[in-house]
Short mmCIF file of C-alpha atoms in Angstrom, two decimals:
data_model
loop_
_atom_site.label_atom_id
_atom_site.label_comp_id
_atom_site.label_asym_id
_atom_site.label_seq_id
_atom_site.Cartn_x
_atom_site.Cartn_y
_atom_site.Cartn_z
CA UNK M 1 -1.63 -2.47 -23.03
CA UNK M 2 -5.35 -1.77 -23.24
CA UNK M 3 -6.78 1.66 -22.54
CA UNK M 4 -7.57 1.49 -18.81
CA UNK M 5 -9.73 4.63 -19.00
CA UNK M 6 -12.22 2.57 -21.04
CA UNK M 7 -14.73 0.81 -18.77
CA UNK M 8 -14.64 -2.27 -21.01
CA UNK M 9 -10.94 -2.72 -20.13
CA UNK M 10 -11.28 -2.06 -16.40
CA UNK M 11 -9.38 -4.64 -14.32
CA UNK M 12 -11.57 -7.19 -12.54
CA UNK M 13 -11.42 -7.24 -8.74
CA UNK M 14 -10.40 -4.81 -6.04
CA UNK M 15 -6.79 -3.71 -6.67
CA UNK M 16 -4.15 -4.46 -4.04
CA UNK M 17 -2.68 -0.96 -4.40
CA UNK M 18 -3.86 2.42 -5.69
CA UNK M 19 -2.02 5.71 -5.92
CA UNK M 20 -3.04 9.10 -4.59
CA UNK M 21 -4.06 11.35 -7.49
CA UNK M 22 -4.61 8.53 -10.00
CA UNK M 23 -7.79 7.71 -11.89
CA UNK M 24 -8.91 4.45 -10.26
CA UNK M 25 -11.21 2.04 -12.07
CA UNK M 26 -12.07 -1.62 -11.56
CA UNK M 27 -15.09 -3.84 -11.86
CA UNK M 28 -16.63 -6.62 -9.81
CA UNK M 29 -18.18 -9.41 -11.84
CA UNK M 30 -18.54 -12.33 -9.44
CA UNK M 31 -21.76 -11.22 -7.72
CA UNK M 32 -23.69 -10.09 -10.81
CA UNK M 33 -25.67 -13.30 -11.25
CA UNK M 34 -26.94 -13.30 -7.65
CA UNK M 35 -27.30 -9.55 -7.15
CA UNK M 36 -28.49 -7.79 -10.28
CA UNK M 37 -27.14 -4.25 -10.50
CA UNK M 38 -30.61 -3.06 -11.52
CA UNK M 39 -31.97 -4.14 -8.12
CA UNK M 40 -28.89 -3.64 -5.91
CA UNK M 41 -26.17 -1.11 -5.16
CA UNK M 42 -22.58 -2.09 -4.38
CA UNK M 43 -20.17 -0.04 -2.28
CA UNK M 44 -16.57 -0.41 -1.26
CA UNK M 45 -16.06 0.93 2.26
CA UNK M 46 -12.44 1.14 3.41
CA UNK M 47 -11.10 2.29 6.78
CA UNK M 48 -7.46 3.05 7.49
CA UNK M 49 -5.72 0.24 9.40
CA UNK M 50 -4.16 2.54 12.01
CA UNK M 51 -7.52 2.77 13.74
CA UNK M 52 -8.24 6.35 12.77
CA UNK M 53 -11.51 7.64 11.37
CA UNK M 54 -10.18 8.00 7.81
CA UNK M 55 -12.61 6.26 5.50
CA UNK M 56 -13.01 5.83 1.75
CA UNK M 57 -16.42 5.06 0.28
CA UNK M 58 -16.84 4.30 -3.42
CA UNK M 59 -20.23 3.49 -4.92
CA UNK M 60 -20.30 1.36 -8.07
CA UNK M 61 -22.31 2.10 -11.16
CA UNK M 62 -23.88 -0.46 -13.49
CA UNK M 63 -21.75 -1.56 -16.45
CA UNK M 64 -23.65 -4.17 -18.43
CA UNK M 65 -24.18 -6.88 -15.79
CA UNK M 66 -21.14 -5.86 -13.73
CA UNK M 67 -20.46 -3.33 -10.98
CA UNK M 68 -18.02 -0.64 -12.14
CA UNK M 69 -16.05 1.40 -9.60
CA UNK M 70 -14.51 4.63 -10.91
CA UNK M 71 -12.75 7.33 -8.88
CA UNK M 72 -11.63 10.55 -10.57
CA UNK M 73 -8.09 11.82 -9.97
CA UNK M 74 -9.43 14.88 -8.15
CA UNK M 75 -11.12 12.63 -5.61
CA UNK M 76 -8.23 10.20 -5.07
CA UNK M 77 -5.82 13.12 -4.63
CA UNK M 78 -7.50 13.68 -1.24
CA UNK M 79 -6.95 10.08 -0.07
CA UNK M 80 -4.70 9.53 2.95
CA UNK M 81 -1.70 7.28 2.32
CA UNK M 82 -1.79 4.03 4.28
CA UNK M 83 -3.07 0.50 4.49
CA UNK M 84 -6.84 0.07 4.58
CA UNK M 85 -9.22 -2.74 5.46
CA UNK M 86 -12.17 -2.79 3.09
CA UNK M 87 -15.47 -4.51 2.70
CA UNK M 88 -17.73 -4.80 -0.33
CA UNK M 89 -21.35 -4.18 0.60
CA UNK M 90 -24.42 -4.91 -1.46
CA UNK M 91 -27.62 -3.04 -0.64
CA UNK M 92 -31.05 -4.05 -1.89
CA UNK M 93 -32.58 -0.94 -3.45
CA UNK M 94 -36.17 -1.81 -2.45
CA UNK M 95 -35.65 -1.70 1.32
CA UNK M 96 -32.01 -0.64 1.89
CA UNK M 97 -31.09 -3.96 3.52
CA UNK M 98 -27.31 -4.52 3.34
CA UNK M 99 -24.96 -7.51 3.36
CA UNK M 100 -21.16 -7.76 3.25
CA UNK M 101 -19.99 -10.01 0.41
CA UNK M 102 -16.21 -9.60 0.58
CA UNK M 103 -13.43 -8.23 2.77
CA UNK M 104 -9.75 -7.55 2.23
CA UNK M 105 -6.95 -5.02 2.30
CA UNK M 106 -5.93 -2.27 -0.08
CA UNK M 107 -2.88 -0.02 0.06
CA UNK M 108 -3.10 3.66 -0.84
CA UNK M 109 0.40 4.72 -1.90
CA UNK M 110 1.92 8.13 -2.31
CA UNK M 111 2.24 9.89 -5.62
CA UNK M 112 5.92 10.56 -6.35
CA UNK M 113 4.96 13.80 -8.12
CA UNK M 114 4.34 15.33 -4.68
CA UNK M 115 8.05 15.73 -3.81
CA UNK M 116 8.12 12.92 -1.28
CA UNK M 117 10.96 10.56 -0.53
CA UNK M 118 10.14 7.44 -2.59
CA UNK M 119 12.26 5.15 -0.45
CA UNK M 120 10.77 2.60 1.94
CA UNK M 121 11.16 3.17 5.67
CA UNK M 122 13.89 0.51 5.85
CA UNK M 123 15.92 2.23 3.10
CA UNK M 124 15.65 5.60 4.87
CA UNK M 125 16.72 4.12 8.21
CA UNK M 126 19.62 2.20 6.65
CA UNK M 127 20.89 5.42 5.05
CA UNK M 128 20.67 7.30 8.35
CA UNK M 129 22.42 4.57 10.33
CA UNK M 130 25.20 4.30 7.76
CA UNK M 131 25.74 8.08 7.81
CA UNK M 132 25.95 7.97 11.62
CA UNK M 133 28.51 5.16 11.42
CA UNK M 134 30.56 7.15 8.91
CA UNK M 135 30.56 10.21 11.19
CA UNK M 136 31.21 8.20 14.37
CA UNK M 137 34.98 8.57 14.05
CA UNK M 138 34.67 12.36 14.10
CA UNK M 139 32.36 12.62 17.09
CA UNK M 140 32.54 9.54 19.25
CA UNK M 141 30.96 11.07 22.38
CA UNK M 142 28.48 8.47 23.58
CA UNK M 143 26.59 10.68 26.05
CA UNK M 144 26.50 14.23 27.31
CA UNK M 145 24.52 16.44 29.66
CA UNK M 146 23.46 20.09 29.36
CA UNK M 147 21.57 21.93 32.13
CA UNK M 148 20.24 18.77 33.72
CA UNK M 149 19.20 17.12 30.48
CA UNK M 150 21.19 14.16 29.26
CA UNK M 151 21.40 12.33 25.96
CA UNK M 152 22.87 8.91 25.33
CA UNK M 153 23.67 7.87 21.77
CA UNK M 154 23.56 4.34 20.45
CA UNK M 155 26.86 2.52 20.70
CA UNK M 156 28.66 1.05 17.69
CA UNK M 157 27.45 -2.48 18.48
CA UNK M 158 23.83 -1.31 18.62
CA UNK M 159 24.20 0.68 15.42
CA UNK M 160 25.74 -2.31 13.63
CA UNK M 161 22.90 -4.52 14.86
CA UNK M 162 20.29 -2.06 13.54
CA UNK M 163 22.20 -1.64 10.28
CA UNK M 164 22.16 -5.40 9.74
CA UNK M 165 18.45 -5.54 10.56
CA UNK M 166 17.60 -2.81 8.05
CA UNK M 167 19.91 -4.30 5.42
CA UNK M 168 17.90 -7.54 5.62
CA UNK M 169 14.66 -5.54 5.34
CA UNK M 170 15.96 -3.63 2.29
CA UNK M 171 17.09 -6.88 0.64
CA UNK M 172 13.62 -8.39 1.19
CA UNK M 173 11.95 -5.31 -0.32
CA UNK M 174 14.23 -5.42 -3.36
CA UNK M 175 13.66 -9.16 -3.76
CA UNK M 176 9.87 -8.68 -3.70
CA UNK M 177 10.13 -5.86 -6.25
CA UNK M 178 12.27 -8.02 -8.57
CA UNK M 179 9.76 -10.87 -8.32
CA UNK M 180 6.85 -8.48 -8.95
CA UNK M 181 8.54 -7.22 -12.12
CA UNK M 182 9.46 -10.74 -13.33
CA UNK M 183 13.20 -10.31 -12.79
CA UNK M 184 15.67 -12.84 -11.45
CA UNK M 185 16.56 -12.89 -7.78
CA UNK M 186 19.56 -14.35 -6.01
CA UNK M 187 17.40 -17.41 -5.32
CA UNK M 188 16.60 -17.98 -9.01
CA UNK M 189 17.87 -21.35 -10.16
CA UNK M 190 18.62 -21.72 -13.85
CA UNK M 191 18.61 -25.14 -15.47
CA UNK M 192 19.29 -26.55 -18.89
CA UNK M 193 17.80 -29.77 -20.24
#
């Protein structure tokens, strides 16, 4: 594997996923012939998909004819985890006129060094539902009321329905991870000729 800290080995294109606290580096090469980096500035502007005001702005530097984006670990450690919509903007240095040349999505993922639960939401929910089902025999009260406040628990049928839903979600997540890492899935068909 090449040294990814070296600008010459920086991956080309905006990554699909980055991690909080990591050194992030990539380069954009496709616009260099039309927008010389000596006459233009390129920025990646990303806004969190939940509609909040969280924004990430990264300004590229010139690297030969390409635009090089580099974010130190100290900076990315302050990023908010989530899915972001981004746009690549090119600004003409002479008069600050700007155009958008590309748009897409990027995911900012958590750093597991920060003592967070690394499981996906579906895995967490499946675990909780299964633990409720295991304890259901001990405390099968479906509803109760205390001082005018009442609480109704999910019934077994509803819990089983949710468990099946989250099992399917977990299986899809695991399948995607196996495909991403080049491993076989249950749908892999082997043949011999």
